[in-house]
mmCIF file of C-alpha atoms in Angstrom:
data_model
loop_
_atom_site.group_PDB
_atom_site.id
_atom_site.type_symbol
_atom_site.label_atom_id
_atom_site.label_comp_id
_atom_site.label_asym_id
_atom_site.label_seq_id
_atom_site.Cartn_x
_atom_site.Cartn_y
_atom_site.Cartn_z
ATOM 1 C CA MET X 9 90.108 77.792 92.310
ATOM 2 C CA LEU X 10 93.801 78.524 91.881
ATOM 3 C CA SER X 11 96.660 76.792 93.661
ATOM 4 C CA SER X 12 98.759 78.803 96.101
ATOM 5 C CA ASN X 13 101.548 79.122 93.535
ATOM 6 C CA GLU X 14 99.140 80.320 90.857
ATOM 7 C CA LEU X 15 97.505 82.765 93.234
ATOM 8 C CA THR X 16 100.803 84.390 94.175
ATOM 9 C CA GLY X 17 102.280 84.475 90.680
ATOM 10 C CA ALA X 18 104.842 81.734 91.247
ATOM 11 C CA SER X 19 103.217 79.518 88.608
ATOM 12 C CA GLU X 20 101.654 80.166 85.191
ATOM 13 C CA THR X 21 99.745 76.900 84.833
ATOM 14 C CA HIS X 22 96.376 78.689 85.088
ATOM 15 C CA LEU X 23 96.974 80.919 82.055
ATOM 16 C CA THR X 24 96.442 81.006 78.319
ATOM 17 C CA ALA X 25 97.932 83.293 75.654
ATOM 18 C CA VAL X 26 95.879 86.058 74.045
ATOM 19 C CA ASP X 27 97.114 89.045 72.044
ATOM 20 C CA GLY X 28 100.677 88.380 73.135
ATOM 21 C CA HIS X 29 99.799 88.347 76.834
ATOM 22 C CA LYS X 30 98.785 85.725 79.387
ATOM 23 C CA LEU X 31 95.348 85.654 81.015
ATOM 24 C CA HIS X 32 93.117 83.192 82.810
ATOM 25 C CA PRO X 33 91.129 81.325 80.085
ATOM 26 C CA ASP X 34 87.818 82.728 81.341
ATOM 27 C CA THR X 35 89.255 86.236 81.357
ATOM 28 C CA ALA X 36 90.652 85.744 77.859
ATOM 29 C CA GLN X 37 87.275 84.656 76.508
ATOM 30 C CA ALA X 38 85.547 87.659 78.080
ATOM 31 C CA TYR X 39 88.264 90.015 76.834
ATOM 32 C CA LEU X 40 87.895 88.827 73.244
ATOM 33 C CA ALA X 41 84.122 89.275 73.459
ATOM 34 C CA MET X 42 84.594 92.805 74.785
ATOM 35 C CA GLN X 43 87.153 93.548 72.065
ATOM 36 C CA LYS X 44 84.666 92.435 69.423
ATOM 37 C CA ALA X 45 81.890 94.550 70.945
ATOM 38 C CA ALA X 46 84.201 97.561 71.032
ATOM 39 C CA ALA X 47 85.131 97.114 67.380
ATOM 40 C CA THR X 48 81.483 97.360 66.336
ATOM 41 C CA ASN X 49 81.500 100.830 67.942
ATOM 42 C CA GLY X 50 84.717 101.913 66.244
ATOM 43 C CA ILE X 51 86.740 101.370 69.407
ATOM 44 C CA GLU X 52 90.061 99.540 69.344
ATOM 45 C CA LEU X 53 91.497 98.116 72.522
ATOM 46 C CA ALA X 54 94.668 96.221 73.336
ATOM 47 C CA ILE X 55 96.417 94.885 76.419
ATOM 48 C CA ALA X 56 99.424 96.798 77.701
ATOM 49 C CA SER X 57 100.151 94.373 80.543
ATOM 50 C CA GLY X 58 98.503 91.098 81.514
ATOM 51 C CA PHE X 59 99.944 88.456 83.819
ATOM 52 C CA ARG X 60 102.849 89.596 85.957
ATOM 53 C CA SER X 61 104.907 86.918 87.673
ATOM 54 C CA LEU X 62 106.002 86.870 91.290
ATOM 55 C CA ASP X 63 109.641 87.231 90.208
ATOM 56 C CA ARG X 64 108.883 90.276 88.083
ATOM 57 C CA GLN X 65 106.901 91.935 90.868
ATOM 58 C CA LEU X 66 109.708 91.172 93.283
ATOM 59 C CA SER X 67 112.230 92.769 90.929
ATOM 60 C CA ILE X 68 110.126 95.934 90.686
ATOM 61 C CA TRP X 69 109.774 96.088 94.463
ATOM 62 C CA ASN X 70 113.464 95.563 95.220
ATOM 63 C CA ARG X 71 114.653 98.065 92.611
ATOM 64 C CA LYS X 72 112.288 100.709 93.963
ATOM 65 C CA TRP X 73 113.407 100.013 97.528
ATOM 66 C CA ARG X 74 117.063 100.376 96.522
ATOM 67 C CA GLY X 75 116.400 103.560 94.569
ATOM 68 C CA LYS X 76 117.201 101.974 91.201
ATOM 69 C CA LEU X 77 113.685 102.749 89.960
ATOM 70 C CA PRO X 78 111.947 106.075 90.626
ATOM 71 C CA LEU X 79 110.014 106.285 93.872
ATOM 72 C CA LEU X 80 107.142 108.775 93.620
ATOM 73 C CA SER X 81 104.933 110.683 96.011
ATOM 74 C CA LYS X 82 101.144 110.406 95.785
ATOM 75 C CA GLN X 83 101.292 113.484 93.554
ATOM 76 C CA GLY X 84 103.728 111.734 91.196
ATOM 77 C CA GLU X 85 106.759 113.743 92.277
ATOM 78 C CA PRO X 86 110.173 112.061 92.721
ATOM 79 C CA LEU X 87 111.122 111.148 96.280
ATOM 80 C CA ASP X 88 114.597 110.944 97.764
ATOM 81 C CA VAL X 89 114.775 107.376 99.065
ATOM 82 C CA SER X 90 117.588 108.251 101.462
ATOM 83 C CA THR X 91 115.322 110.647 103.401
ATOM 84 C CA LEU X 92 112.537 108.112 104.038
ATOM 85 C CA THR X 93 112.038 105.736 106.927
ATOM 86 C CA ASP X 94 111.418 102.101 106.023
ATOM 87 C CA THR X 95 107.719 102.551 106.775
ATOM 88 C CA GLU X 96 107.480 105.633 104.552
ATOM 89 C CA LYS X 97 109.334 103.842 101.785
ATOM 90 C CA MET X 98 107.012 100.853 102.029
ATOM 91 C CA HIS X 99 103.878 102.976 101.696
ATOM 92 C CA ALA X 100 105.381 105.003 98.854
ATOM 93 C CA ILE X 101 106.007 101.822 96.869
ATOM 94 C CA LEU X 102 102.607 100.322 97.672
ATOM 95 C CA HIS X 103 100.773 103.399 96.394
ATOM 96 C CA TRP X 104 102.013 102.643 92.878
ATOM 97 C CA SER X 105 103.145 98.987 92.906
ATOM 98 C CA ALA X 106 101.662 95.848 94.435
ATOM 99 C CA LEU X 107 103.385 93.832 97.117
ATOM 100 C CA PRO X 108 104.884 90.715 95.476
ATOM 101 C CA GLY X 109 102.471 87.832 95.939
ATOM 102 C CA SER X 110 99.448 90.112 96.241
ATOM 103 C CA SER X 111 99.213 91.614 92.750
ATOM 104 C CA ARG X 112 95.918 91.134 90.936
ATOM 105 C CA HIS X 113 98.044 90.674 87.815
ATOM 106 C CA HIS X 114 99.183 87.332 89.269
ATOM 107 C CA TRP X 115 95.690 85.896 88.898
ATOM 108 C CA GLY X 116 95.210 86.290 85.154
ATOM 109 C CA SER X 117 91.974 88.142 85.879
ATOM 110 C CA ASP X 118 93.388 91.650 85.555
ATOM 111 C CA PHE X 119 95.123 93.608 82.827
ATOM 112 C CA ASP X 120 96.020 97.136 81.758
ATOM 113 C CA ILE X 121 94.239 98.261 78.613
ATOM 114 C CA TYR X 122 94.825 101.021 76.072
ATOM 115 C CA ASP X 123 93.944 102.276 72.591
ATOM 116 C CA PRO X 124 96.924 101.317 70.379
ATOM 117 C CA ARG X 125 96.121 103.648 67.485
ATOM 118 C CA PRO X 126 97.570 106.918 68.873
ATOM 119 C CA PHE X 127 100.856 105.145 69.574
ATOM 120 C CA GLN X 128 101.450 103.458 66.209
ATOM 121 C CA SER X 129 103.806 106.152 64.909
ATOM 122 C CA ASN X 130 106.083 105.762 67.957
ATOM 123 C CA GLU X 131 106.011 109.546 68.399
ATOM 124 C CA LEU X 132 103.752 109.128 71.426
ATOM 125 C CA LYS X 133 104.626 106.718 74.227
ATOM 126 C CA LEU X 134 102.081 105.123 76.544
ATOM 127 C CA ARG X 135 102.896 106.103 80.138
ATOM 128 C CA LEU X 136 99.848 104.703 81.945
ATOM 129 C CA VAL X 137 98.986 107.907 83.771
ATOM 130 C CA PRO X 138 95.391 108.982 84.534
ATOM 131 C CA ALA X 139 95.498 112.012 82.223
ATOM 132 C CA GLU X 140 95.874 109.743 79.171
ATOM 133 C CA TYR X 141 92.402 108.378 79.960
ATOM 134 C CA THR X 142 90.424 110.922 81.953
ATOM 135 C CA ASP X 143 91.459 114.129 80.175
ATOM 136 C CA ALA X 144 89.311 115.015 77.161
ATOM 137 C CA GLU X 145 92.428 115.357 74.992
ATOM 138 C CA GLY X 146 94.037 112.157 76.282
ATOM 139 C CA PRO X 147 94.956 109.490 73.693
ATOM 140 C CA CYS X 148 92.857 106.841 75.462
ATOM 141 C CA HIS X 149 89.958 109.066 76.488
ATOM 142 C CA THR X 150 87.446 107.748 73.933
ATOM 143 C CA LEU X 151 88.317 104.181 74.874
ATOM 144 C CA TRP X 152 87.948 104.984 78.570
ATOM 145 C CA GLN X 153 84.558 106.580 78.018
ATOM 146 C CA TRP X 154 83.348 103.508 76.142
ATOM 147 C CA LEU X 155 84.667 101.165 78.835
ATOM 148 C CA THR X 156 82.982 103.074 81.653
ATOM 149 C CA GLN X 157 79.683 102.388 79.921
ATOM 150 C CA HIS X 158 80.200 98.913 78.498
ATOM 151 C CA ALA X 159 82.997 96.977 80.253
ATOM 152 C CA HIS X 160 80.547 95.619 82.834
ATOM 153 C CA GLU X 161 78.558 93.980 80.023
ATOM 154 C CA SER X 162 81.462 91.558 79.553
ATOM 155 C CA GLY X 163 82.007 91.061 83.290
ATOM 156 C CA PHE X 164 84.765 93.623 83.841
ATOM 157 C CA PHE X 165 85.123 96.403 86.407
ATOM 158 C CA PHE X 166 87.728 98.993 87.482
ATOM 159 C CA PRO X 167 89.179 97.973 90.880
ATOM 160 C CA TYR X 168 91.125 101.231 91.139
ATOM 161 C CA ALA X 169 88.615 103.595 89.604
ATOM 162 C CA ARG X 170 89.379 106.185 92.241
ATOM 163 C CA TYR X 171 91.885 106.680 95.021
ATOM 164 C CA GLN X 172 90.528 105.347 98.340
ATOM 165 C CA GLY X 173 93.556 105.600 100.585
ATOM 166 C CA GLY X 174 95.439 102.664 99.106
ATOM 167 C CA VAL X 175 96.443 102.132 95.475
ATOM 168 C CA ALA X 176 96.530 105.148 93.167
ATOM 169 C CA GLN X 177 93.756 105.716 90.634
ATOM 170 C CA GLU X 178 94.268 103.457 87.593
ATOM 171 C CA PRO X 179 91.686 104.105 84.847
ATOM 172 C CA TRP X 180 93.509 101.596 82.620
ATOM 173 C CA HIS X 181 93.203 98.638 85.011
ATOM 174 C CA LEU X 182 90.364 96.205 84.283
ATOM 175 C CA SER X 183 89.427 93.162 86.335
ATOM 176 C CA TYR X 184 87.279 90.205 85.271
ATOM 177 C CA ARG X 185 84.954 89.923 88.229
ATOM 178 C CA PRO X 186 84.063 86.170 88.165
ATOM 179 C CA VAL X 187 87.730 85.124 88.364
ATOM 180 C CA ALA X 188 89.039 88.026 90.455
ATOM 181 C CA LYS X 189 86.390 87.722 93.143
ATOM 182 C CA GLU X 190 87.253 84.083 93.796
ATOM 183 C CA CYS X 191 90.996 84.805 93.818
ATOM 184 C CA HIS X 192 90.570 87.737 96.178
ATOM 185 C CA GLN X 193 88.668 85.536 98.601
ATOM 186 C CA GLN X 194 91.422 82.898 98.442
ATOM 187 C CA LEU X 195 94.265 85.305 99.158
ATOM 188 C CA ASN X 196 94.490 85.221 102.942
ATOM 189 C CA LEU X 197 96.951 86.736 105.387
ATOM 190 C CA GLN X 198 98.664 83.419 106.109
ATOM 191 C CA LEU X 199 99.434 82.780 102.442
ATOM 192 C CA LEU X 200 100.789 86.298 102.034
ATOM 193 C CA ALA X 201 103.005 85.907 105.109
ATOM 194 C CA GLU X 202 104.343 82.573 103.862
ATOM 195 C CA THR X 203 105.060 84.085 100.458
ATOM 196 C CA ILE X 204 106.899 87.122 101.839
ATOM 197 C CA ASN X 205 108.908 84.927 104.203
ATOM 198 C CA SER X 206 110.044 82.812 101.242
ATOM 199 C CA LEU X 207 111.328 85.770 99.217
ATOM 200 C CA ALA X 208 114.584 87.701 99.169
ATOM 201 C CA ILE X 209 112.587 90.908 99.436
ATOM 202 C CA GLU X 210 113.886 94.265 100.626
ATOM 203 C CA GLY X 211 112.211 95.555 103.775
ATOM 204 C CA LYS X 212 110.953 92.120 104.750
ATOM 205 C CA HIS X 213 110.860 92.936 108.457
ATOM 206 C CA ILE X 214 108.726 96.044 108.047
ATOM 207 C CA ILE X 215 106.435 94.318 105.546
ATOM 208 C CA LEU X 216 105.730 91.456 107.938
ATOM 209 C CA GLU X 217 105.171 93.830 110.842
ATOM 210 C CA ASN X 218 102.554 95.708 108.806
ATOM 211 C CA LEU X 219 101.154 92.884 106.694
ATOM 212 C CA GLU X 220 97.635 92.997 108.102
ATOM 213 C CA GLN X 221 97.390 96.722 107.394
ATOM 214 C CA ILE X 222 98.919 96.261 103.935
ATOM 215 C CA LYS X 223 96.301 93.677 103.023
ATOM 216 C CA LYS X 224 93.448 95.834 104.262
ATOM 217 C CA GLN X 225 94.681 99.100 102.750
ATOM 218 C CA TYR X 226 96.262 97.991 99.467
ATOM 219 C CA VAL X 227 94.769 94.582 98.633
ATOM 220 C CA ASP X 228 91.229 94.631 100.011
ATOM 221 C CA THR X 229 90.401 98.290 99.353
ATOM 222 C CA ILE X 230 89.045 98.308 95.810
ATOM 223 C CA THR X 231 86.161 99.926 93.956
ATOM 224 C CA GLU X 232 83.386 97.349 93.945
ATOM 225 C CA ASP X 233 80.733 99.301 91.994
ATOM 226 C CA ASP X 234 80.776 100.394 88.345
ATOM 227 C CA GLY X 235 83.735 102.527 89.305
ATOM 228 C CA TRP X 236 82.900 105.885 87.833
ATOM 229 C CA THR X 237 79.660 106.967 89.487
ATOM 230 C CA ASN X 238 79.717 110.759 89.827
ATOM 231 C CA ILE X 239 83.006 110.860 87.901
ATOM 232 C CA TRP X 240 82.011 110.002 84.356
ATOM 233 C CA CYS X 241 80.154 112.830 82.665
ATOM 234 C CA GLY X 242 78.678 111.221 79.587
ATOM 235 C CA TYR X 243 79.745 109.552 76.340
#
């Protein structure tokens, strides 16, 4: 069980270093086992992003709110921040970025994964867009296919395997179920409200007014099954 500060990304005392990133020790052990299993099948995997602190998530949120980072529609098209209401802006951010204090990356149970080999020449840059994984010609497609069949063997699942009205599809996002499930159960509405109230966060008033909906739509709505039923077409 994590402390409130660990759960909301304000503390890193629950983490250990692995492959240049920070994960919960149980997640790290499972990741290394999965990495070893992948290697025996000629698959190389690496972490693009592991733990993300509360301060970093807050910085992302505030810069998007102010228009200093791109704000995108659900179709990935640039939005004009000045034309949006606060409520529209809030939902636009939440589709692509977690509310500070609620990110699964705070827990050390979740990380973004990729195949590093296509990017070694620096001619190709990882963008973390679905096409890199789900398209047959995508640089991480072979890795994604292997993960859809084998990640569960090491305790991992895809919380954002498909769009369900909340967070966008993220075929790169893996979650270590034993740790994530406990953290998800711990993260209650009161803790989220206390965290948001403590932050210098843009749009605080509209966030607090809609916090219950935000939790239901963007925090609690995840893919609980293997993630790719009726989507994956064979490896």
